[in-house]
Short mmCIF file of C-alpha atoms in Angstrom, two decimals:
data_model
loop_
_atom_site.label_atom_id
_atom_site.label_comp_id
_atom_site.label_asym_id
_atom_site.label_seq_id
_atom_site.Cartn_x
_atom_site.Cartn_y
_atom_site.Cartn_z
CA UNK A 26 74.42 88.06 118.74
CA UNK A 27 73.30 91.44 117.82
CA UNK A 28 74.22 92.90 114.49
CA UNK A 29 77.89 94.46 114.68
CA UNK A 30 78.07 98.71 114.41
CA UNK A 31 80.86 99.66 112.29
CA UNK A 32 81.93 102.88 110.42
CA UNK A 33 83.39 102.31 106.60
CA UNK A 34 86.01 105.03 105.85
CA UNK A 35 86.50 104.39 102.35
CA UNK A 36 87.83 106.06 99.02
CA UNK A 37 86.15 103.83 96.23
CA UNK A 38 87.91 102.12 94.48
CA UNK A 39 86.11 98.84 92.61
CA UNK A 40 87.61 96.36 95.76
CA UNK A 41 86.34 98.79 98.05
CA UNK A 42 82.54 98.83 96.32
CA UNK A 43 82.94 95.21 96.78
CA UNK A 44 83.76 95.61 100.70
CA UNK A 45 80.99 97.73 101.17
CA UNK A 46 78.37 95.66 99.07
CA UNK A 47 79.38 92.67 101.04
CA UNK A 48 78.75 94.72 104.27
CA UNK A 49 75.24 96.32 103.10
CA UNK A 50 74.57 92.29 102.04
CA UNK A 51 75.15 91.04 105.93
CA UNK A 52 72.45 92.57 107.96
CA UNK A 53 72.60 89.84 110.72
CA UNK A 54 76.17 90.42 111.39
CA UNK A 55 76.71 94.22 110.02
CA UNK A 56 75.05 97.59 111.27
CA UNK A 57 76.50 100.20 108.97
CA UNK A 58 75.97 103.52 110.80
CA UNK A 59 77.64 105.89 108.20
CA UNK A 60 80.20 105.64 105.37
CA UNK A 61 82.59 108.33 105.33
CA UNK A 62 84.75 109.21 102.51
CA UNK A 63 88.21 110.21 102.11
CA UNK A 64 90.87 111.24 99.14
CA UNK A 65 92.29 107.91 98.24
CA UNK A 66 92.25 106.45 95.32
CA UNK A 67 90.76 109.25 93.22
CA UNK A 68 90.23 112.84 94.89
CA UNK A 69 87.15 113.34 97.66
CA UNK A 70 84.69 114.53 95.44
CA UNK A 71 85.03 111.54 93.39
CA UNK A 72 85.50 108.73 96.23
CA UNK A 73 82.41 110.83 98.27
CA UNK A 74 80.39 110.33 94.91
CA UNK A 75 81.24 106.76 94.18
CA UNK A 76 80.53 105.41 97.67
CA UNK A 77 76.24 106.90 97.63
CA UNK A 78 77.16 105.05 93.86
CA UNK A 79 77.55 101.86 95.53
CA UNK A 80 75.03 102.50 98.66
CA UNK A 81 72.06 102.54 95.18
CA UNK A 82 73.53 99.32 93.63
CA UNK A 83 72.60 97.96 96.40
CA UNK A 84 69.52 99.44 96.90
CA UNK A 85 70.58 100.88 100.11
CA UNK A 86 69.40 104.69 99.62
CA UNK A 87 69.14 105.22 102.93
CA UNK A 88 72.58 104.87 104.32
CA UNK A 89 74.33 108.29 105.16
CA UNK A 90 77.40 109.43 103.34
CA UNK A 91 80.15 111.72 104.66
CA UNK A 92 82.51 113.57 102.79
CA UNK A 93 86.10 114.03 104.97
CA UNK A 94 89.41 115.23 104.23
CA UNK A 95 90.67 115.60 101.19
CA UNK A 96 94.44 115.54 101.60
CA UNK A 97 96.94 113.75 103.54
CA UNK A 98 98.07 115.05 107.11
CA UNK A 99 101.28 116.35 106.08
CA UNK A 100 102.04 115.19 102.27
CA UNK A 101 100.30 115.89 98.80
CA UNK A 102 97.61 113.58 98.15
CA UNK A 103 99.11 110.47 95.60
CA UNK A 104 96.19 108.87 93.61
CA UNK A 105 95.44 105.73 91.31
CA UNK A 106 94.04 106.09 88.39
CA UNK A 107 96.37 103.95 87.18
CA UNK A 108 94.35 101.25 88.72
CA UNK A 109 90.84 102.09 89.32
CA UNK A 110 90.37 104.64 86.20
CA UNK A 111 89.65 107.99 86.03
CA UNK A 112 86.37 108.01 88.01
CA UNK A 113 87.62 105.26 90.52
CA UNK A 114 84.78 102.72 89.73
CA UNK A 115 85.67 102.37 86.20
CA UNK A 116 84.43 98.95 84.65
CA UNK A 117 80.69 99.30 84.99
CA UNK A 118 78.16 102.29 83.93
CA UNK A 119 76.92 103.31 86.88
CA UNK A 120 74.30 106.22 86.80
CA UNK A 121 74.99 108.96 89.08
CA UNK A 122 73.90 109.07 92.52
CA UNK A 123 70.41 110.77 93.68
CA UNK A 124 71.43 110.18 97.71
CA UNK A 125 72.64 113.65 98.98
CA UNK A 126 75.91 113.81 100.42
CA UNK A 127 75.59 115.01 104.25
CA UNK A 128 76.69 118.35 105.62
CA UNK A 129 78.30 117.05 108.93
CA UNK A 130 82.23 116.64 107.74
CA UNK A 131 83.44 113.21 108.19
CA UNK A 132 85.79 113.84 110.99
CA UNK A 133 83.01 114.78 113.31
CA UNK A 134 80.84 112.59 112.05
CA UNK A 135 83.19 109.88 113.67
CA UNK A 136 83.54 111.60 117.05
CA UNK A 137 80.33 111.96 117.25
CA UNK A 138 78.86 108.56 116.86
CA UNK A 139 81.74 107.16 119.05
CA UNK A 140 80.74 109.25 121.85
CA UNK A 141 77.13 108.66 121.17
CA UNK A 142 77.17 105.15 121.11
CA UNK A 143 78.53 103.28 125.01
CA UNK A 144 82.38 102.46 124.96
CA UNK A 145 83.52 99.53 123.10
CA UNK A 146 80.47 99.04 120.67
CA UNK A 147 81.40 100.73 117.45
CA UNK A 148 83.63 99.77 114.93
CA UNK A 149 86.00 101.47 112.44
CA UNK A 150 86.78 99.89 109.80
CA UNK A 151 89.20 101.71 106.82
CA UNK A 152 89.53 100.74 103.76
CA UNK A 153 91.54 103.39 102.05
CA UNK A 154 94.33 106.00 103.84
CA UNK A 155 94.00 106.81 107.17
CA UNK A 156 93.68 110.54 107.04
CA UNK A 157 90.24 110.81 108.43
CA UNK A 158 90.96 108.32 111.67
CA UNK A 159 93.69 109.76 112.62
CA UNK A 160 92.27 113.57 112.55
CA UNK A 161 89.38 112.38 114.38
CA UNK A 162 91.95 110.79 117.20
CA UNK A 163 93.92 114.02 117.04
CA UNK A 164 90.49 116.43 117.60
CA UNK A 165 88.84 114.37 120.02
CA UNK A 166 91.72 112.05 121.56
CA UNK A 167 89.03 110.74 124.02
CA UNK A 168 87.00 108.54 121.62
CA UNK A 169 90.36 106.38 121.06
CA UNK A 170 89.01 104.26 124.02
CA UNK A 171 85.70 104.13 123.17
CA UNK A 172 86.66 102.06 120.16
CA UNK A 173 85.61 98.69 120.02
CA UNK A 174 87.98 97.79 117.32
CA UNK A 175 89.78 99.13 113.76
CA UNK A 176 89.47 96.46 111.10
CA UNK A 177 91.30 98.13 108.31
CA UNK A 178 93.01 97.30 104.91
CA UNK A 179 96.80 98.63 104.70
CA UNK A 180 99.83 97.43 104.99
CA UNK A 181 102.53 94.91 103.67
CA UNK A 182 105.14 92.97 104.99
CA UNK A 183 106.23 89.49 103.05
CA UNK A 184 104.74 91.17 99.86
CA UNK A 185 106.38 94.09 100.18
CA UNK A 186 104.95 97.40 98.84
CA UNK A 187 102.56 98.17 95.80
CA UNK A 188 103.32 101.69 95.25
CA UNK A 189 106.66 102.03 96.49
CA UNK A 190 108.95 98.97 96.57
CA UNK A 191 108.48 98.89 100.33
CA UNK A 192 105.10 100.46 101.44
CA UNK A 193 101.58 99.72 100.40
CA UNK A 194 98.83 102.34 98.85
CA UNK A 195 97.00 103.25 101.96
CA UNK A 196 99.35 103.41 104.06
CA UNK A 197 102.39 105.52 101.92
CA UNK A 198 99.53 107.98 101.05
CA UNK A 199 99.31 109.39 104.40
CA UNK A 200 102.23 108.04 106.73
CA UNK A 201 101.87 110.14 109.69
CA UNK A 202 98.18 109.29 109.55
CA UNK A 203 98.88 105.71 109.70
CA UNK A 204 101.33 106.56 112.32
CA UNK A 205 98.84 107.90 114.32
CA UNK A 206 96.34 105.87 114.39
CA UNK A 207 98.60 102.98 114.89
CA UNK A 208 100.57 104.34 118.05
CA UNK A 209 96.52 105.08 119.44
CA UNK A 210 95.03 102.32 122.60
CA UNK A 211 92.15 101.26 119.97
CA UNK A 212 92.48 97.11 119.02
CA UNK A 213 93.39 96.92 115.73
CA UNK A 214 93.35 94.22 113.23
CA UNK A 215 95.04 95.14 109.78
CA UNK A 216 94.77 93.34 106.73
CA UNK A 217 98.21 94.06 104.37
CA UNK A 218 98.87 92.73 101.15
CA UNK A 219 99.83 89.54 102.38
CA UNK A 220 96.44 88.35 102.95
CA UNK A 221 94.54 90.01 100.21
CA UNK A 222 96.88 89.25 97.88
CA UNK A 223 95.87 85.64 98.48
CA UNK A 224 91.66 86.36 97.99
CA UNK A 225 92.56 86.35 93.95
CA UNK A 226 89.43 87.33 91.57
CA UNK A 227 90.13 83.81 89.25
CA UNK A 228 87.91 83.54 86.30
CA UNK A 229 85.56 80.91 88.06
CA UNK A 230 85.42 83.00 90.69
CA UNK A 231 84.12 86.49 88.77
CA UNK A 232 82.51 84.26 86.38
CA UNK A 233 80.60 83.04 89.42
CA UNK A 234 79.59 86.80 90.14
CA UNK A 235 78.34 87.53 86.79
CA UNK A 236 76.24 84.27 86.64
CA UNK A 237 74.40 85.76 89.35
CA UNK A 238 72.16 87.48 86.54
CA UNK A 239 71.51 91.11 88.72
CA UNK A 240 72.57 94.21 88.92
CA UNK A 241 74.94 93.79 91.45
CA UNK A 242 76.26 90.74 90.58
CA UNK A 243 77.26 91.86 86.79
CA UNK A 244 78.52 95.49 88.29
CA UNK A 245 81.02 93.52 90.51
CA UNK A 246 82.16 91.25 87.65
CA UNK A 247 82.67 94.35 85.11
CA UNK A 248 84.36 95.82 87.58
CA UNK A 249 86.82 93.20 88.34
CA UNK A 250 87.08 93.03 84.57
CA UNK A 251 88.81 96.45 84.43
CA UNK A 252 90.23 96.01 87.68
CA UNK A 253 92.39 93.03 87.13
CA UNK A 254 94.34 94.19 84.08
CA UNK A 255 96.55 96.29 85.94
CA UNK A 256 97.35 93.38 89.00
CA UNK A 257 97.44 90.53 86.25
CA UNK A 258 100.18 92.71 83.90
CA UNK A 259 101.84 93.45 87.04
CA UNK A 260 102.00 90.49 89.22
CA UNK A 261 101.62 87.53 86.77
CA UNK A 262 98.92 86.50 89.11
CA UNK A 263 95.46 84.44 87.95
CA UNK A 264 93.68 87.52 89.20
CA UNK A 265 93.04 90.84 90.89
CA UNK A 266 93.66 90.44 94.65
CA UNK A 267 90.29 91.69 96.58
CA UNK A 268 91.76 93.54 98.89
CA UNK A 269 88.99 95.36 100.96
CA UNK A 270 86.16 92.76 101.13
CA UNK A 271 89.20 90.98 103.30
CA UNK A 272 87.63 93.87 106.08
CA UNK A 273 83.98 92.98 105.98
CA UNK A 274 84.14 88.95 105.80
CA UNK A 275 86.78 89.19 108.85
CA UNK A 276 83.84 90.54 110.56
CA UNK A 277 81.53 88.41 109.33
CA UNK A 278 83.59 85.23 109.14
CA UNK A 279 86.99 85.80 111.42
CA UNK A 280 87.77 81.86 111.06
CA UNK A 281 88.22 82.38 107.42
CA UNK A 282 91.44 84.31 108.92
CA UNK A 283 94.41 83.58 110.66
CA UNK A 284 97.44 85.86 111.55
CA UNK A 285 99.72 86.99 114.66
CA UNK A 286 99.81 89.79 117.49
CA UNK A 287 102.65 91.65 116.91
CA UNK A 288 104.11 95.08 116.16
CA UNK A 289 103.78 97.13 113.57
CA UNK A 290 105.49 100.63 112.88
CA UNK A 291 104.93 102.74 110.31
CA UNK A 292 107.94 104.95 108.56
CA UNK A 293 107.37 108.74 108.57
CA UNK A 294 110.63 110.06 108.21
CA UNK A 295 112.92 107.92 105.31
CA UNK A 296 111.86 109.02 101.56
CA UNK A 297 113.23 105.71 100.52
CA UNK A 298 111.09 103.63 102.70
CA UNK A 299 108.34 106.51 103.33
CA UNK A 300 104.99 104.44 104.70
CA UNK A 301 106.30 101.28 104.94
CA UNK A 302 104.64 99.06 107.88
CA UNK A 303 107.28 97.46 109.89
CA UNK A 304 105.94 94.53 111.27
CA UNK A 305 107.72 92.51 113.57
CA UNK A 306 106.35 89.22 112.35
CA UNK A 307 109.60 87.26 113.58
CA UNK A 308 109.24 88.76 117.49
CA UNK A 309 112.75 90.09 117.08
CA UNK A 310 112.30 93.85 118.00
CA UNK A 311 111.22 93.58 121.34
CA UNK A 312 108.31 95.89 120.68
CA UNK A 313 105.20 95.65 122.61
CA UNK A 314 102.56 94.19 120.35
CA UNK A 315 99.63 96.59 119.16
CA UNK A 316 97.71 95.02 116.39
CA UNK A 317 96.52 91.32 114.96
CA UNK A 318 98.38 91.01 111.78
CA UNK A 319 97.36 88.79 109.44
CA UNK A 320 99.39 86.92 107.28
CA UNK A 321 96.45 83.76 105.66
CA UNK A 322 92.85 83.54 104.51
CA UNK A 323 90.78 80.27 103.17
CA UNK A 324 90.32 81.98 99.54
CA UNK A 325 87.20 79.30 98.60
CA UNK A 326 85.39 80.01 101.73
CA UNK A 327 85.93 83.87 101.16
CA UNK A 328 84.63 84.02 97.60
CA UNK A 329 81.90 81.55 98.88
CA UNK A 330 80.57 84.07 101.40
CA UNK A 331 81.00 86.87 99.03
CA UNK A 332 79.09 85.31 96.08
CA UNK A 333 76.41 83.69 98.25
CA UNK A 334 76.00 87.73 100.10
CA UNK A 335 76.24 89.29 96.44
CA UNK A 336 73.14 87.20 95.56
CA UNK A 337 71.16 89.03 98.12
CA UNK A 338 71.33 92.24 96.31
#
């Protein structure tokens, strides 16, 4: 099997450092043709700064990095600093990055390689709000079926929301993005809170990490560090959920996974539930199915495959 092509679309974020480590780790199984950043977690200039960050942790200088829109479609952008700190990647200190940033915007960056590469061989795979997806779909509507699949993190059902009491981050950043790209022909496998929330950072686990002895291995722990306050406080939980390495070990490891085919809708309209995911988990709706949902992951074997790629760095 030849090495998978996929695109990160990312607003870093410690879990989503960690999701594109893990990916930049997994040669055999992972071709990363570009990373392309969007406002997210922390504003563009930051999350287009902290992903070339993470490319030189890794030692990967030589991977391209896209800066993309920095607002939602039709919203204000909502951040979370809150979470990840002021610069996003708080935890570690990281010196700043010497990879230049690329001229080519995001957005056509993505229509580009889709078009370049034959139908059905590139993957997207979105780890933070949709906004540069969907404007890509709505510029070049075309590439939509030359998509081999979307592998993103967003989302929420059982777990409700994170940022609202019914809609996730990603997702309830940019709505009618979601919306969007949701309603588009492209496969799509989505990874809400109700898996991630199960692949939970214990203190074996980022202990684990840090007994690594490298760079990498340490940065990840001390990131987790600082990440995990703000989940721990909130959710009583042993740990920070990883949420975004869920993206890269499904494509790496899909039988760590398991979930169901069904609908999923995404609210545009209702303030009070504004970017909530309606999945029809039950069947009940009568709603054609457009996307794998999934619902369960085998946490050891995750944070097996994470630690043992970490150690590669």
């Amino acid at each position: 099997m030849s090495a998978r092509k996929i695109i990160i679309d990312t607003d870093p974020g410690q879990d989503d450092a960690v999701a594109i480590l893990l990916a930049l780790a997994s040669p055999e199984e992972i071709e990363v043709l570009g990373i392309t950043a969007v406002a997210g977690n922390v504003p563009l200039p930051l999350t287009s700064k902290n992903a070339r960050i993470v490319c030189e942790l890794a030692g990967k200088h030589d991977v391209k990095v896209y800066a993309g829109c920095d607002r939602p479609l039709g919203r204000d952008l909502v951040t979370a600093e809150h979470v990840h700190g002021k610069t996003g990647l708080d935890g570690p200190v990281l010196p700043d990055p010497q990879m230049p940033l690329q001229e080519q915007h995001a957005v056509d960056f993505i229509i580009d390689t889709l078009r370049a590469h034959e139908p059905g061989t590139v993957t997207l795979c979105p780890l933070g709000p949709l906004t540069n997806i969907a404007m890509a779909f709505e510029k070049a509507p075309d590439i939509m079926d030359r998509v081999q699949e979307i592998v993103l993190m967003g989302g929420a059902y059982f777990e409700v929301g994170n940022i609202t009491p019914a809609a996730e981050f990603n997702i309830y950043v940019d709505p009618q993005a979601a919306h969007i790209v949701f309603k588009s022909p492209a496969p799509k496998v989505v990874m809400p809170l109700d898996v991630t929330h199960k692949a939970l950072v214990t203190k074996p686990r980022n202990d684990a990490f840090r007994a690594l002895g490298t760079k990498v291995g340490i940065a990840v722990a001390e990131m987790t560090d600082f990440f995990e306050r703000f989940d721990k406080e909130k959710y009583g939980s042993n740990g920070a959920p990883l949420h975004d390495p869920c993206v890269t070990a499904y494509l790496i490891r899909p039988e760590l996974f398991s979930g169901r085919y069904i609908n999923v809708e995404i609210e545009t309209h209702s303030e009070l539930t504004m970017g909530m995911t309606v999945a029809d988990w039950w069947g009940v709706s009568g709603r054609e199915a457009n996307a794998l949902f999934i619902g369960d992951v085998d946490a050891d074997g995750f944070f097996d495959l994470l630690t043992e790629r970490l150690a590669r760095l």
